[in-house]
Coordinates of C-alpha atoms in Angstrom, one line a residue:
M257 CA -16.2 -20.8 11.6
F258 CA -15.2 -20.7 7.9
R259 CA -11.7 -22.0 7.5
S260 CA -11.7 -22.0 3.7
P261 CA -8.6 -20.2 2.2
L262 CA -10.8 -19.0 -0.6
I263 CA -13.3 -17.3 1.8
R264 CA -10.4 -15.7 3.6
D265 CA -8.9 -14.4 0.3
V266 CA -12.2 -13.1 -0.9
A267 CA -12.8 -11.4 2.4
L268 CA -9.4 -9.8 2.2
L269 CA -10.0 -8.7 -1.4
L270 CA -13.4 -7.1 -0.6
A271 CA -12.0 -5.4 2.5
R272 CA -9.0 -4.1 0.6
I273 CA -11.2 -2.7 -2.1
G274 CA -13.5 -1.0 0.4
I275 CA -10.8 0.5 2.7
G276 CA -8.5 1.3 -0.2
S277 CA -11.2 3.2 -2.0
V278 CA -11.8 5.3 1.1
F279 CA -8.1 6.2 1.3
I280 CA -8.0 6.9 -2.5
A281 CA -10.9 9.3 -2.1
H282 CA -9.3 11.1 0.8
G283 CA -5.9 11.4 -0.9
W284 CA -7.6 12.7 -4.1
Q285 CA -9.5 15.2 -2.0
K286 CA -6.3 16.5 -0.4
L287 CA -4.4 16.7 -3.7
F288 CA -7.0 18.0 -6.1
D289 CA -9.9 19.5 -4.2
F290 CA -8.4 21.2 -1.2
G291 CA -4.8 21.4 -2.7
I292 CA -1.7 20.9 -0.7
D293 CA -1.6 24.5 0.4
G294 CA -5.1 24.2 1.8
V295 CA -4.3 21.0 3.6
A296 CA -1.1 22.4 5.0
A297 CA -2.9 25.5 6.3
G298 CA -5.4 23.2 8.0
F299 CA -2.6 21.1 9.4
D300 CA -0.8 24.2 10.6
Q301 CA -3.9 25.3 12.5
M302 CA -4.1 21.9 14.2
G303 CA -0.5 22.2 15.3
V304 CA 0.9 19.5 13.0
P305 CA 4.7 20.0 12.7
F306 CA 6.1 20.5 9.3
A307 CA 2.6 21.1 8.0
T308 CA 3.4 21.2 4.3
A309 CA 5.6 18.1 4.4
A310 CA 2.9 16.4 6.4
A311 CA 0.2 17.4 3.9
W312 CA 2.2 15.9 1.1
F313 CA 2.8 12.7 3.1
A314 CA -0.8 12.3 4.0
A315 CA -2.1 13.0 0.5
L316 CA 0.4 10.7 -1.2
V317 CA 0.2 7.9 1.3
E318 CA -3.6 8.0 1.2
L319 CA -3.8 8.1 -2.7
V320 CA -0.9 5.7 -3.5
G321 CA -1.3 3.5 -0.4
G322 CA -5.1 3.2 -1.0
A323 CA -4.4 2.2 -4.6
A324 CA -1.8 -0.3 -3.4
L325 CA -4.4 -1.8 -1.0
V326 CA -6.9 -2.2 -3.8
L327 CA -4.3 -3.9 -6.0
G328 CA -2.8 -5.9 -3.2
L329 CA 0.6 -4.6 -4.1
A330 CA 3.3 -4.1 -1.4
T331 CA 0.4 -4.5 1.0
P332 CA 2.2 -4.7 4.3
V333 CA 4.4 -1.7 3.5
A334 CA 1.5 0.4 2.2
A335 CA -0.7 -0.7 5.2
L336 CA 2.0 0.3 7.7
L337 CA 2.3 3.7 6.1
L338 CA -1.4 4.1 6.3
V339 CA -1.4 3.1 10.0
A340 CA 1.2 5.8 10.6
N341 CA -0.9 8.3 8.7
M342 CA -4.0 7.4 10.7
A343 CA -2.0 7.6 14.0
G344 CA -1.0 11.2 13.1
A345 CA -4.6 12.1 12.2
F346 CA -5.7 10.6 15.5
V347 CA -3.2 12.5 17.6
F348 CA -3.3 15.9 15.8
A349 CA -6.9 16.1 14.6
H350 CA -9.3 13.8 16.2
A351 CA -8.3 12.5 19.7
G352 CA -9.7 15.5 21.6
N353 CA -13.1 15.5 19.8
G354 CA -14.7 12.3 21.1
M355 CA -15.6 9.3 19.1
F356 CA -18.2 10.4 16.5
V357 CA -17.1 11.8 13.1
D358 CA -19.9 14.4 12.9
Q359 CA -18.2 16.1 15.8
G360 CA -14.7 15.7 14.4
G361 CA -14.2 12.5 16.4
A362 CA -11.9 9.6 15.9
E363 CA -14.2 6.8 14.7
L364 CA -13.1 6.9 11.1
V365 CA -9.4 7.2 11.7
L366 CA -9.6 4.4 14.3
A367 CA -11.5 2.1 11.9
L368 CA -9.2 2.9 8.9
G369 CA -6.1 2.5 11.1
A370 CA -7.3 -0.8 12.6
A371 CA -8.2 -2.2 9.1
S372 CA -4.8 -1.1 7.8
L373 CA -3.1 -2.9 10.7
V374 CA -4.9 -6.1 9.8
F375 CA -3.7 -5.8 6.2
A376 CA -0.1 -5.2 7.5
G377 CA -0.3 -8.5 9.4
L378 CA -2.2 -10.6 6.9
G379 CA -1.0 -9.2 3.6
S380 CA -3.2 -9.1 0.5
G381 CA -4.2 -12.8 0.4
R382 CA -3.9 -14.8 -2.8
L383 CA -6.2 -12.4 -4.7
G384 CA -3.6 -9.6 -4.8
L385 CA -0.6 -8.7 -6.8
D386 CA 1.7 -9.5 -3.9
H387 CA 0.8 -13.2 -4.3
V388 CA 1.6 -13.1 -8.1
I389 CA 4.8 -11.1 -7.7
A390 CA 6.3 -12.7 -4.6
P391 CA 4.2 -15.5 -3.2
R392 CA 6.9 -16.6 -0.8
L393 CA 6.9 -13.2 1.0
Q394 CA 3.2 -13.4 1.9
P395 CA 2.5 -13.9 5.6
G396 CA 1.5 -17.4 6.4
P397 CA -0.9 -18.7 9.1
S398 CA 0.4 -18.0 12.6
A399 CA 1.2 -20.7 15.2
V400 CA -1.8 -19.4 17.2
A401 CA -4.2 -20.4 14.4
S402 CA -3.1 -24.0 14.6

């Protein structure tokens, strides 16, 4: 098992870039391709309460939260918002459609939500802006890891 802090930090960086990029793309799509009105109409058909507010929340959390992940900025907060967003997507859009995304299933939202949960717990690592701005606020190794 690799125990090098550098390997951990590089792994977190690469994962943040990958997952954050997916969120950015989906947030961009909601804002600029579908438009908030189109997203809200879709949410309304799925039974999402306060569909317009939920559409704004989802679009902005995905776009801004994804960018925050890529930068490693306010990572735990951004990640928890993304977890909440994916939980909503799971409940309202995907849970009843099985697992596979080609059938409207939950695999993508589960993977994105789980990855976001990891970032909420581990933070950005040393290769993120969180470490530069407030290194003392970065989560440290747990007692379990000892």
